[in-house]
PDB file of C-alpha atoms and ligand atoms in Angstrom:
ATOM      1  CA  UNK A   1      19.240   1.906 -17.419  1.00 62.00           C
ATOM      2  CA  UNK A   2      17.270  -0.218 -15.126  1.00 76.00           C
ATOM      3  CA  UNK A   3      18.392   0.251 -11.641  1.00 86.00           C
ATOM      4  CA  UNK A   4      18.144  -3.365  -9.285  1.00 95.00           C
ATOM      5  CA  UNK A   5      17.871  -1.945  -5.910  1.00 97.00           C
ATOM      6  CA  UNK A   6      16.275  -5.080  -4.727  1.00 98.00           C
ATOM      7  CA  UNK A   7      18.294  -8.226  -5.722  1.00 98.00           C
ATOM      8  CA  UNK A   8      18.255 -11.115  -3.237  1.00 96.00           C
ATOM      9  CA  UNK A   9      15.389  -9.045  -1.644  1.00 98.00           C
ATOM     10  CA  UNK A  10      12.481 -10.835  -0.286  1.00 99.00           C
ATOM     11  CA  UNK A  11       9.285  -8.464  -1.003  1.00 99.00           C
ATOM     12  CA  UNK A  12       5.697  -9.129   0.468  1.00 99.00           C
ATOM     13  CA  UNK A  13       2.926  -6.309  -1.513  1.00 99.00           C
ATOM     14  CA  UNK A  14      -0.683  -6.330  -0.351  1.00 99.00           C
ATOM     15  CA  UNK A  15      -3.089  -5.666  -2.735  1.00 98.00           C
ATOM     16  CA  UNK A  16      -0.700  -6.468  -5.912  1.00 98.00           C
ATOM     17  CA  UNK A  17      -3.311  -7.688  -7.780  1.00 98.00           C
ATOM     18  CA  UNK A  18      -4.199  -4.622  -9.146  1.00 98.00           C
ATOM     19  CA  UNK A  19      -3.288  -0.670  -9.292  1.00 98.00           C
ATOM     20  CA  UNK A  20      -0.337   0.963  -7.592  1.00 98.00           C
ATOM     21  CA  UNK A  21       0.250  -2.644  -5.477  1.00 98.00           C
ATOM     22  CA  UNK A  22       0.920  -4.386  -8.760  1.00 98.00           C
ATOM     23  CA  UNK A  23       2.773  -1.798 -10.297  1.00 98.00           C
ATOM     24  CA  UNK A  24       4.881  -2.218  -7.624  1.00 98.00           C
ATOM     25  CA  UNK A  25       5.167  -6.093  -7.365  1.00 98.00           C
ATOM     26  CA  UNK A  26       6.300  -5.424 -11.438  1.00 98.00           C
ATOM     27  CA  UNK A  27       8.898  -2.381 -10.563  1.00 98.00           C
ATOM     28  CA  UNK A  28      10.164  -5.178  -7.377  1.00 98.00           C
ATOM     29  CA  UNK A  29      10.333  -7.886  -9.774  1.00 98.00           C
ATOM     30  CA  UNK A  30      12.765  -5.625 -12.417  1.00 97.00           C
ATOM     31  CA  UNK A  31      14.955  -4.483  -9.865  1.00 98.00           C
ATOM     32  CA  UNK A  32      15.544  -8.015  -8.477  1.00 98.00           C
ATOM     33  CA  UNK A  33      13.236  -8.841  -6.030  1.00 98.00           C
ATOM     34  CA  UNK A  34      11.519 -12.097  -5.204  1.00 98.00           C
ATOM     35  CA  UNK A  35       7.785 -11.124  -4.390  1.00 98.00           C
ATOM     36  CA  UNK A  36       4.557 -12.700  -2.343  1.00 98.00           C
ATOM     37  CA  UNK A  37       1.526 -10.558  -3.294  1.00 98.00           C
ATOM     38  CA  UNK A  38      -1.595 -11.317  -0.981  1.00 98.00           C
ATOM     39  CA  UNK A  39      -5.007 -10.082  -2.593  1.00 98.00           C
ATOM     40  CA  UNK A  40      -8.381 -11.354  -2.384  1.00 98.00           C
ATOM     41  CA  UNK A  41      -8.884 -11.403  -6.453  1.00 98.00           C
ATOM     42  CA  UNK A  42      -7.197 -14.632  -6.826  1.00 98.00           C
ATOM     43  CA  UNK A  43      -7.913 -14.750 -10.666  1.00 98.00           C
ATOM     44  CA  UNK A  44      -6.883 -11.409 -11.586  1.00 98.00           C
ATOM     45  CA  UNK A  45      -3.738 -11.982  -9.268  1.00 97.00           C
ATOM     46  CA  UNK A  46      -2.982 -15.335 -11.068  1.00 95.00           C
ATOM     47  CA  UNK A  47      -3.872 -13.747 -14.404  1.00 97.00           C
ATOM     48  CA  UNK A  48      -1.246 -10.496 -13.541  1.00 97.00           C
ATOM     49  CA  UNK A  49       1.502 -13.163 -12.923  1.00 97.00           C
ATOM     50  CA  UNK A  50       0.566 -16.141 -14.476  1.00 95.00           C
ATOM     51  CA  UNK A  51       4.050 -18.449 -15.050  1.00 94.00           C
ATOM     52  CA  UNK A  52       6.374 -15.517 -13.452  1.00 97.00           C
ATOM     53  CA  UNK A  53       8.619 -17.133 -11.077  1.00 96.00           C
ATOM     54  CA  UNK A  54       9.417 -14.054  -9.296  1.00 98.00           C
ATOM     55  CA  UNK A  55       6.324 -13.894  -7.827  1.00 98.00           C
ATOM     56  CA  UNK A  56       4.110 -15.712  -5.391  1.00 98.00           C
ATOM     57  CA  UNK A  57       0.063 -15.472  -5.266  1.00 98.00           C
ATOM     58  CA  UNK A  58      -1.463 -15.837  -2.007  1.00 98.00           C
ATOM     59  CA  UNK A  59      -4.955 -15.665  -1.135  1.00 98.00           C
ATOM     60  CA  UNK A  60      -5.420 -13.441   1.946  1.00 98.00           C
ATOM     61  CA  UNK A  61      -7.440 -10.901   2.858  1.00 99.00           C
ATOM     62  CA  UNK A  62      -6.019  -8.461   4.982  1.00 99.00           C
ATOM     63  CA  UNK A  63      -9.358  -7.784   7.018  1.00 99.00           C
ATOM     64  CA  UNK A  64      -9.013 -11.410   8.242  1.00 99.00           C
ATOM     65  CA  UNK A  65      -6.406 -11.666  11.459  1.00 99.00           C
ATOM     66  CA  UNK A  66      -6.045 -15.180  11.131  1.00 98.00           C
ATOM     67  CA  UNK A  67      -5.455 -15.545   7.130  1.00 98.00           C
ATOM     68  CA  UNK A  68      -2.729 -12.816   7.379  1.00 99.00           C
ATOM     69  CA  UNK A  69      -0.925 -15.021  10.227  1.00 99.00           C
ATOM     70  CA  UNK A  70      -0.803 -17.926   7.818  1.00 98.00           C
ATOM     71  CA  UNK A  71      -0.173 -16.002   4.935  1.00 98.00           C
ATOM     72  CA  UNK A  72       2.614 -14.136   6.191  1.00 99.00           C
ATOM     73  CA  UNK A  73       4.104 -17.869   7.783  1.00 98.00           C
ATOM     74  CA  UNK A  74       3.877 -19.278   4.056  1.00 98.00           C
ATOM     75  CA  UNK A  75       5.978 -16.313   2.982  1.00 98.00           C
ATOM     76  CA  UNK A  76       8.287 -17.348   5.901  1.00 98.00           C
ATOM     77  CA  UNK A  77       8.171 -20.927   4.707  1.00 98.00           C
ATOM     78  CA  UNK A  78       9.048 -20.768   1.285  1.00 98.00           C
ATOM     79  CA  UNK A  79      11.403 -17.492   1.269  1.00 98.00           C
ATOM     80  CA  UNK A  80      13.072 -18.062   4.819  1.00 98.00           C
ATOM     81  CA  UNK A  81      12.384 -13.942   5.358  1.00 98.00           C
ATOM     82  CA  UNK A  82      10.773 -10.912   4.596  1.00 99.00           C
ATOM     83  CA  UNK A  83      13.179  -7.565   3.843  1.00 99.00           C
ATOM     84  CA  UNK A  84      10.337  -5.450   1.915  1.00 99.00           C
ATOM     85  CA  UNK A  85       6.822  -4.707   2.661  1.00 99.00           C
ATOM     86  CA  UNK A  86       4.676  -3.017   0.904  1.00 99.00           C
ATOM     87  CA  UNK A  87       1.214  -2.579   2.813  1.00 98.00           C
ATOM     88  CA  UNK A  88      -0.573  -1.570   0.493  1.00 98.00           C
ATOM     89  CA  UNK A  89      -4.348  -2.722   0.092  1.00 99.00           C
ATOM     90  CA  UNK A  90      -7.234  -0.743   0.258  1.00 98.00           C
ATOM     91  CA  UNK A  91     -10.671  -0.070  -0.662  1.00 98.00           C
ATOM     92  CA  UNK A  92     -13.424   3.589  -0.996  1.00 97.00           C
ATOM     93  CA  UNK A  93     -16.785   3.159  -0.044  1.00 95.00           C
ATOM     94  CA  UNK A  94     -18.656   6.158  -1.336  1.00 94.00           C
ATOM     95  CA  UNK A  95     -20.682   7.905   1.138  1.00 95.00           C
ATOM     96  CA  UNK A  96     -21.403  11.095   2.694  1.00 98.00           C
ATOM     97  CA  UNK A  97     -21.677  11.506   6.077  1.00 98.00           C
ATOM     98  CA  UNK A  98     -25.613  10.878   7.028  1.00 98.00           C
ATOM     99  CA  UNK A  99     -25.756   8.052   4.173  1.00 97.00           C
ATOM    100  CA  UNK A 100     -22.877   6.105   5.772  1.00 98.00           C
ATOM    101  CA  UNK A 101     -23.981   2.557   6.591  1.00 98.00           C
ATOM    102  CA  UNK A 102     -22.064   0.934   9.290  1.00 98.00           C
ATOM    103  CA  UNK A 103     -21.204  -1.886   7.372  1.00 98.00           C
ATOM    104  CA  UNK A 104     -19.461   0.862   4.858  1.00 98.00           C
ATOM    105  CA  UNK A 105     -17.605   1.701   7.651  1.00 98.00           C
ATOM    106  CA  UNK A 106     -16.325  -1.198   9.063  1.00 98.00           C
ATOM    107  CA  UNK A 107     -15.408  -2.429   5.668  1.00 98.00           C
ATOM    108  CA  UNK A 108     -13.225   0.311   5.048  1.00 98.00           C
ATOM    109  CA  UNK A 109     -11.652   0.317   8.561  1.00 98.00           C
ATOM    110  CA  UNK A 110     -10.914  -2.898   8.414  1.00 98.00           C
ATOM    111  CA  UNK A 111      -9.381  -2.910   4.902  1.00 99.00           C
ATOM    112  CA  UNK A 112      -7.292   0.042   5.244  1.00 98.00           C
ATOM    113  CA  UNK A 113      -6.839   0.386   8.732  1.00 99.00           C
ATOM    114  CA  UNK A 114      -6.833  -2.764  10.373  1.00 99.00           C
ATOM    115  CA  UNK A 115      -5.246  -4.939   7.630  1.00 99.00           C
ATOM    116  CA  UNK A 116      -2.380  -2.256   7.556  1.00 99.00           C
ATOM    117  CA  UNK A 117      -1.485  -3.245  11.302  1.00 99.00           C
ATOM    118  CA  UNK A 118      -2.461  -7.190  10.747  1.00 99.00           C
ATOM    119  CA  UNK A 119       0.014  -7.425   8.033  1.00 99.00           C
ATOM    120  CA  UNK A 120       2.720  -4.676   9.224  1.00 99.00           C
ATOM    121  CA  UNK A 121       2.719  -6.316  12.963  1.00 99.00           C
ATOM    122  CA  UNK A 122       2.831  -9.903  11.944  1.00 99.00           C
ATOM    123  CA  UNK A 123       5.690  -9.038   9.171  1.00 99.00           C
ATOM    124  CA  UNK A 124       7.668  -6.677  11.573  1.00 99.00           C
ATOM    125  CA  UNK A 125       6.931  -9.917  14.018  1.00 99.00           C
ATOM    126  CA  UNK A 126       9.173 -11.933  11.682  1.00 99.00           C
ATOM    127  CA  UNK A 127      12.080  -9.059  10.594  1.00 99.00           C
ATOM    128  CA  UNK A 128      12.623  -8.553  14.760  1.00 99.00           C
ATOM    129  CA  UNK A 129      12.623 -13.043  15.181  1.00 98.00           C
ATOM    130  CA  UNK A 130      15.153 -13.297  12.266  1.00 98.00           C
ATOM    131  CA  UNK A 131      16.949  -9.965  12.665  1.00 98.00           C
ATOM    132  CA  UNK A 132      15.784  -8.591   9.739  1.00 99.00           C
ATOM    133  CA  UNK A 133      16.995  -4.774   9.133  1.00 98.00           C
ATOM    134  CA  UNK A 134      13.831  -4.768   7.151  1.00 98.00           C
ATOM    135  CA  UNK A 135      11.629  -1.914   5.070  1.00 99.00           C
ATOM    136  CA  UNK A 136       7.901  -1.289   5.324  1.00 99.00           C
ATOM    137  CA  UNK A 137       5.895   1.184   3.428  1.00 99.00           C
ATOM    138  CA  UNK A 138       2.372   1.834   4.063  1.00 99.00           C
ATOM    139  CA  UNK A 139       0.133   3.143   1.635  1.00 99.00           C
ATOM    140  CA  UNK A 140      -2.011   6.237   3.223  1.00 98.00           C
ATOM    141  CA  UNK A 141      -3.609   9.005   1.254  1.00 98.00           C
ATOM    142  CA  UNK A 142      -3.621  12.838   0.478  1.00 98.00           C
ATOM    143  CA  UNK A 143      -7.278  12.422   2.344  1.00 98.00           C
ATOM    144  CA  UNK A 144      -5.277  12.212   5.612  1.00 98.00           C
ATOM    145  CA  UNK A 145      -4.648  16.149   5.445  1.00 97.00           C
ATOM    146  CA  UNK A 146      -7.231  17.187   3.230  1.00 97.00           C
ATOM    147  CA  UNK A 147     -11.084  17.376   4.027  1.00 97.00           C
ATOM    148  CA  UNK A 148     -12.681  15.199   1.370  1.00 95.00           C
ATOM    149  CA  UNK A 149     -16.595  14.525   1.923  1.00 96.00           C
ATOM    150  CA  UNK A 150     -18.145  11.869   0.439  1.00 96.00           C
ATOM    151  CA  UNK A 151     -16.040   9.277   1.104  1.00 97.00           C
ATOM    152  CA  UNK A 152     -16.907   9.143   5.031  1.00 98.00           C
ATOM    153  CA  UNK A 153     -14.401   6.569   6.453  1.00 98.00           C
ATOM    154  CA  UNK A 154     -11.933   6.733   4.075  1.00 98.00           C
ATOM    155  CA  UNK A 155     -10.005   9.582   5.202  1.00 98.00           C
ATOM    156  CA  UNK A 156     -10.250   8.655   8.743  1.00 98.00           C
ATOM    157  CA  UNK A 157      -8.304   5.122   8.224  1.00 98.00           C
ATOM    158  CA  UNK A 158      -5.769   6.734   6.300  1.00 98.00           C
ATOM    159  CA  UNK A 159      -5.131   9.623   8.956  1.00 98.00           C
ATOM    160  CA  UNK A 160      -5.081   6.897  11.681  1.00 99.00           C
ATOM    161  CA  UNK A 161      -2.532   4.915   8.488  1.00 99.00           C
ATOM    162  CA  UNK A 162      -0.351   8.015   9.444  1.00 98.00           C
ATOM    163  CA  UNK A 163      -0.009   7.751  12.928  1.00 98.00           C
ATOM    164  CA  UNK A 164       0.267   4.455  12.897  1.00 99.00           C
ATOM    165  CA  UNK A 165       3.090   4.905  10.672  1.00 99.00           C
ATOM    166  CA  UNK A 166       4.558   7.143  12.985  1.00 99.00           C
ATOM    167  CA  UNK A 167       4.517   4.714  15.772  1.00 99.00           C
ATOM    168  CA  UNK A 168       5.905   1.483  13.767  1.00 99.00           C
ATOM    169  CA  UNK A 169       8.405   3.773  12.725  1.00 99.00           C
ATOM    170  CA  UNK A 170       9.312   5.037  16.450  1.00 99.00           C
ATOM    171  CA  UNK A 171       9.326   0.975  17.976  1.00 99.00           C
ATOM    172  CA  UNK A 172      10.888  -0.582  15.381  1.00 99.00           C
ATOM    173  CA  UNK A 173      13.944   1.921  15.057  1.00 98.00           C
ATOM    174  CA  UNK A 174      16.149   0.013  17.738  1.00 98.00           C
ATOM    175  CA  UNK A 175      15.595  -2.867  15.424  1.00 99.00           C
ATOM    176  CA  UNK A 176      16.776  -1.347  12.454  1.00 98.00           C
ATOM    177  CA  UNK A 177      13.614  -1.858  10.729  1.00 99.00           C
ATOM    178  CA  UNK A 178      12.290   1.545   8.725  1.00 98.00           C
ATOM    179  CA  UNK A 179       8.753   2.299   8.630  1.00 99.00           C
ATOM    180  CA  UNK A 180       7.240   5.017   6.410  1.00 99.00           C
ATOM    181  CA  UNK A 181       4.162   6.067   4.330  1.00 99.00           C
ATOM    182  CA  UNK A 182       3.364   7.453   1.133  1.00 98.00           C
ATOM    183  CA  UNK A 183       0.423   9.559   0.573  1.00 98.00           C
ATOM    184  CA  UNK A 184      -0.978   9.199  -3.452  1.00 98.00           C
ATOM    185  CA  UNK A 185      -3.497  11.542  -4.667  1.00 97.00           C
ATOM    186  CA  UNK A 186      -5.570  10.484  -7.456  1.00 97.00           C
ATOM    187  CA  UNK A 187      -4.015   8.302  -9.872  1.00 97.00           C
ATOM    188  CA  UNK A 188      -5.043   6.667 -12.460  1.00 97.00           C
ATOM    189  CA  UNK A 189      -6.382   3.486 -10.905  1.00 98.00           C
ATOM    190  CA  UNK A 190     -10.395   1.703 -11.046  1.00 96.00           C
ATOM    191  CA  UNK A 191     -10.048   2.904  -7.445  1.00 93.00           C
ATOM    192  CA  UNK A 192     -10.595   6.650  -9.105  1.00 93.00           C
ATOM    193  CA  UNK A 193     -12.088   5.609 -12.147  1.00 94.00           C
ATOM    194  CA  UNK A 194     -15.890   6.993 -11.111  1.00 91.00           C
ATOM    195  CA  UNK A 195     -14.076  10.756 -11.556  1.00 93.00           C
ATOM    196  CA  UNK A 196     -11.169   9.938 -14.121  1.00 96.00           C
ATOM    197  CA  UNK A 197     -14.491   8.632 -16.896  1.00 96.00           C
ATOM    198  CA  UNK A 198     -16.905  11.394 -15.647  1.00 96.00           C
ATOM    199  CA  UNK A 199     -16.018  13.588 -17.715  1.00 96.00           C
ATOM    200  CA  UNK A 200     -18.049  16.825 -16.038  1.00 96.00           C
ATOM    201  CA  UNK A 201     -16.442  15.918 -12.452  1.00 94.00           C
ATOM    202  CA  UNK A 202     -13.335  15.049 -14.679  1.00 97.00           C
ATOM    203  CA  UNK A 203     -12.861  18.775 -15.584  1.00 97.00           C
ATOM    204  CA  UNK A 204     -13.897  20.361 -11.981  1.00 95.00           C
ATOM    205  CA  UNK A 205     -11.475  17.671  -9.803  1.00 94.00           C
ATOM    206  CA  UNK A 206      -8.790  18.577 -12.716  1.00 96.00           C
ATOM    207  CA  UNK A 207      -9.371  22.336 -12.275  1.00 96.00           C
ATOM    208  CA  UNK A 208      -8.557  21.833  -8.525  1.00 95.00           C
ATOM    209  CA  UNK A 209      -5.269  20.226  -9.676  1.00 96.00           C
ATOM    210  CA  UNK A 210      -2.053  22.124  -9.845  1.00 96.00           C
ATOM    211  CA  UNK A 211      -0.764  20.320 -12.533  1.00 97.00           C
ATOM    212  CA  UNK A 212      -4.308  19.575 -13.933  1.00 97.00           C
ATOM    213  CA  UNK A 213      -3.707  16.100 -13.907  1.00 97.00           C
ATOM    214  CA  UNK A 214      -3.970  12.588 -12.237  1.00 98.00           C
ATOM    215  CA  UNK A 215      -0.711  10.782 -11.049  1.00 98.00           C
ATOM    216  CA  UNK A 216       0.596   8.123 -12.696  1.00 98.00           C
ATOM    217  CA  UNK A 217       1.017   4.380 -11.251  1.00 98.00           C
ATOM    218  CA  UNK A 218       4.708   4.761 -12.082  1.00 98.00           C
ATOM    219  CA  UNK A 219       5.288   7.871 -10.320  1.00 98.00           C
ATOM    220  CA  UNK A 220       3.464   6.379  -6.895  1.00 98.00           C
ATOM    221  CA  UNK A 221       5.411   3.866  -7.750  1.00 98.00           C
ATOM    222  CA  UNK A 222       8.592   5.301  -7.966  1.00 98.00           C
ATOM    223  CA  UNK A 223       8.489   7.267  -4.335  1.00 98.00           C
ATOM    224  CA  UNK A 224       7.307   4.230  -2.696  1.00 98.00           C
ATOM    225  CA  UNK A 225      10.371   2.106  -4.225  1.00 98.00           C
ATOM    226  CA  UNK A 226      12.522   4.887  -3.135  1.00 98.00           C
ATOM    227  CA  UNK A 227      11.315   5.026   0.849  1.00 98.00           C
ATOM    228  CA  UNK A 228      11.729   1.121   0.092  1.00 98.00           C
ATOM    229  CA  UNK A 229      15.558   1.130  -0.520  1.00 98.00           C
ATOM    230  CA  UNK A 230      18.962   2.035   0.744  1.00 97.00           C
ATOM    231  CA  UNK A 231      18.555   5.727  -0.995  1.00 97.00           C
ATOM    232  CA  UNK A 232      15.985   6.459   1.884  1.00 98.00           C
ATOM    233  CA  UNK A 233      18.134   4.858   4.657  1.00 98.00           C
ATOM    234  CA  UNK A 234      18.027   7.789   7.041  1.00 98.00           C
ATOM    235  CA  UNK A 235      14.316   8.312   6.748  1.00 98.00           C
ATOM    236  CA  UNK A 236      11.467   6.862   8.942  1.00 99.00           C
ATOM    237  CA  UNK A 237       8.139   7.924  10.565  1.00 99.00           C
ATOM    238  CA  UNK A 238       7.805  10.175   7.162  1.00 98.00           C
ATOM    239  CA  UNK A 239       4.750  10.110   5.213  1.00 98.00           C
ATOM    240  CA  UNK A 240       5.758  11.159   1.413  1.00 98.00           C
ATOM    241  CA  UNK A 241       2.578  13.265  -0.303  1.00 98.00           C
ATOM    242  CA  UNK A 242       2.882  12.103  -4.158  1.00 98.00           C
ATOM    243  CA  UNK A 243      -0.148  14.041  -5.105  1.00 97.00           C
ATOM    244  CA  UNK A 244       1.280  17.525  -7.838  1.00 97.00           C
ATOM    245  CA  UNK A 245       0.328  20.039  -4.606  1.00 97.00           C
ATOM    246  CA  UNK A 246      -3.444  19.081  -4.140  1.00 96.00           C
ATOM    247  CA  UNK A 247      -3.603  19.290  -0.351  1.00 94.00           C
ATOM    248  CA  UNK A 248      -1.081  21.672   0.564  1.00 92.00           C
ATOM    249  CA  UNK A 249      -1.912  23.755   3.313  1.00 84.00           C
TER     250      UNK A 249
HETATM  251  N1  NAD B 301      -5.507   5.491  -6.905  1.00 85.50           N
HETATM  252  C1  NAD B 301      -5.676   6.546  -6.157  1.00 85.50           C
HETATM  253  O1  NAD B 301      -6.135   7.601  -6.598  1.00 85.50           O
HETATM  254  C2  NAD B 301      -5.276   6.472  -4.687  1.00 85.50           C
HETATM  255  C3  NAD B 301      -5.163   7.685  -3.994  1.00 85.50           C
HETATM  256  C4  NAD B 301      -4.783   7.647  -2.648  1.00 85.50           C
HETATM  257  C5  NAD B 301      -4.528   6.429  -2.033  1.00 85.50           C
HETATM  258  N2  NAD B 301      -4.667   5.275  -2.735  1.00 85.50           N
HETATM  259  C6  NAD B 301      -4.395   4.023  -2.019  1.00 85.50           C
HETATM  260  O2  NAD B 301      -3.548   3.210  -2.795  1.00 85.50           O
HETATM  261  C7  NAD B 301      -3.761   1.835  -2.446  1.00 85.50           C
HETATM  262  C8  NAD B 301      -3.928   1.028  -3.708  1.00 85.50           C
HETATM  263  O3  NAD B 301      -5.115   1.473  -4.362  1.00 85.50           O
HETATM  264  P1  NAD B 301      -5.306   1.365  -5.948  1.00 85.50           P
HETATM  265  O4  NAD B 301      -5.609   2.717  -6.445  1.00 85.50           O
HETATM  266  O5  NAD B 301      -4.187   0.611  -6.537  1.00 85.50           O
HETATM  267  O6  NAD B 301      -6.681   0.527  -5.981  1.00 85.50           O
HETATM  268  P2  NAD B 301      -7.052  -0.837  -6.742  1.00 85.50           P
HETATM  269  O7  NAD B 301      -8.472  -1.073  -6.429  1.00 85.50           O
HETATM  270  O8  NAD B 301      -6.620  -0.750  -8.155  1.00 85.50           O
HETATM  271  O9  NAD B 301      -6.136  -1.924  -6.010  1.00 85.50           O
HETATM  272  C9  NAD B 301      -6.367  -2.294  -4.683  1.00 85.50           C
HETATM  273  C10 NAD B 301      -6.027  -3.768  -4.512  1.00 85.50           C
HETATM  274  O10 NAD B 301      -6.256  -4.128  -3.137  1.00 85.50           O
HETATM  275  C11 NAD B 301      -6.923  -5.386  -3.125  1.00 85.50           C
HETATM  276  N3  NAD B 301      -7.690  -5.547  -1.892  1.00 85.50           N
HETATM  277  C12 NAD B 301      -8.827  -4.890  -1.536  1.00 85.50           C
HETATM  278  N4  NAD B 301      -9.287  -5.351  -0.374  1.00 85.50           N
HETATM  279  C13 NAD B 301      -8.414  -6.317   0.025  1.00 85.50           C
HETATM  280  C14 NAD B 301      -8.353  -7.172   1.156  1.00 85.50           C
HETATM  281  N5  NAD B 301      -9.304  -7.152   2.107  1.00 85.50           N
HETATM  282  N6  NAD B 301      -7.308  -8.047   1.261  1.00 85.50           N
HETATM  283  C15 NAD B 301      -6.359  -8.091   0.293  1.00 85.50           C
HETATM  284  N7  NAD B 301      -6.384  -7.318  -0.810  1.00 85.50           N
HETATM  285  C16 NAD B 301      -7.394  -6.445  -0.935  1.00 85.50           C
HETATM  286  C17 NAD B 301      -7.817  -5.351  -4.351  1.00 85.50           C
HETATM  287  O11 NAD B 301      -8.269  -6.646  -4.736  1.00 85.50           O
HETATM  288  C18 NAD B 301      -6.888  -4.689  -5.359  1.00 85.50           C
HETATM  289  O12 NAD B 301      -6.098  -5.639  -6.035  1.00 85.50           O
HETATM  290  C19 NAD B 301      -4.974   1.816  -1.518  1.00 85.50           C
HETATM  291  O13 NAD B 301      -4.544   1.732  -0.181  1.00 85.50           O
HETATM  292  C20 NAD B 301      -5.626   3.156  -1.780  1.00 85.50           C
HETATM  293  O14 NAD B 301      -6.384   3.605  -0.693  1.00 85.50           O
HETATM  294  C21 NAD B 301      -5.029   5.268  -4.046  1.00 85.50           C
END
């Protein structure tokens, strides 16, 4: 039986165009929620949701300061409030280390990093204004513990996605407001795609796995829902590994 953890919930998802962010603007949707998505793919957002009521497409791109103020104040505008966010968005450049380009860099800092607190600090903005007793869930990475090379900047934004994380969750406690994190490891997403289809570095990433598999959008899904709702109404400042035992240390 369908559960509907989120009726009369207002849900904003970043990046829920594609991936884990739209499997979870779909899993919101069936459990009740109205949801904004913002993502920068405007046709594959419309396309994902074309005629669903539920949901609202919004061009913004999370990198941008001023686009996620207005964004966020459309949300305000047409659902009065915010309960849910999912802060989700983010983007792999891969290079090693001495290949990095700068622009590489700031990309995915901005993306992943930066967009996180844009979005998380103007919707946490709006839950404090309106007293909102409101959830957010950042989307960090199993990179944020465990050494990955090739992928220079990536694990870097999502260990700083951690702390940060960890202080949202810490200010925004007197307000009610729960802030927490899960960490995916590869799933089946385009964002792994370049290993998933490969099938040589297919075998030696899945030999590395515990399970010997990828995760599934549903189960990312799933634990992020979860630190969403009520059931995880005693946890914040946690950052949930969803990853079959990859990075333990
Ligand atoms: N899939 C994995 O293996 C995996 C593992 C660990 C962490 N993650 C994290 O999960 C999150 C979702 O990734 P995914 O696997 O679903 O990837 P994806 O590429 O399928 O989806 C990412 C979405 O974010 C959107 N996006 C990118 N840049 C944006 C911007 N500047 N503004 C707004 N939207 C933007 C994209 O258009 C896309 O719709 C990311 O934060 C990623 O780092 C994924």
């Amino acid at each position: 039986m369908e559960r509907e953890r989120f009726v009369d919930k207002i849900a904003l998802v970043t990046g829920g165009a594609n991936g884990l962010g739209r499997g979870m603007v779909e899993q919101l949707v069936k459990e009740g929620a109205q949801v904004a998505v913002f993502d920068i793919e405007d046709d594959t957002m419309e396309e994902a949701f074309d005629g669903n009521d539920r949901v609202y497409c919004v061009h913004c791109d999370v990198r941008d300061y001023d686009q996620v103020q207005k964004g966020v104040q459309n949300v305000i505008e047409r659902y009065g409030r915010i309960d849910v966010l999912m802060n989700n968005a983010g983007i792999v450049h891969r290079q090693g280390f001495l290949e990095c380009s700068k622009e590489g860099w700031l990309d995915v800092m901005d993306t992943n990093l930066n967009g996180v607190f844009y979005v998380g600090q103007a919707v946490a903005r709006t839950m404090v204004d309106l007293g909102v007793e409101g959830c957010i869930v950042n989307t960090c990475s199993n990179t944020s513990r465990k050494t990955v090379a090739g992928v220079t900047p990536y694990g870097p934004s999502k260990a700083a996605v951690k702390m940060l994380t960890q202080i949202m969750a810490l200010e925004l406690a007197k307000y009610g407001i729960h802030v927490n994190a899960v960490a995916p490891g590869t799933s089946r997403t385009r964002i792994a795609a370049g290993t998933i289809n490969d099938p040589e570095r297919s075998a030696a990433f899945l030999a590395k796995m515990p399970f010997g598999r990828y995760g599934e959008v549903r189960e990312m899904v799933s634990v992020a829902l979860f630190l969403a709702s009520e059931d995880a109404s005693f946890i914040t400042g946690e950052t949930i590994y969803e990853e079959g035992g990859f990075s333990l240390p």
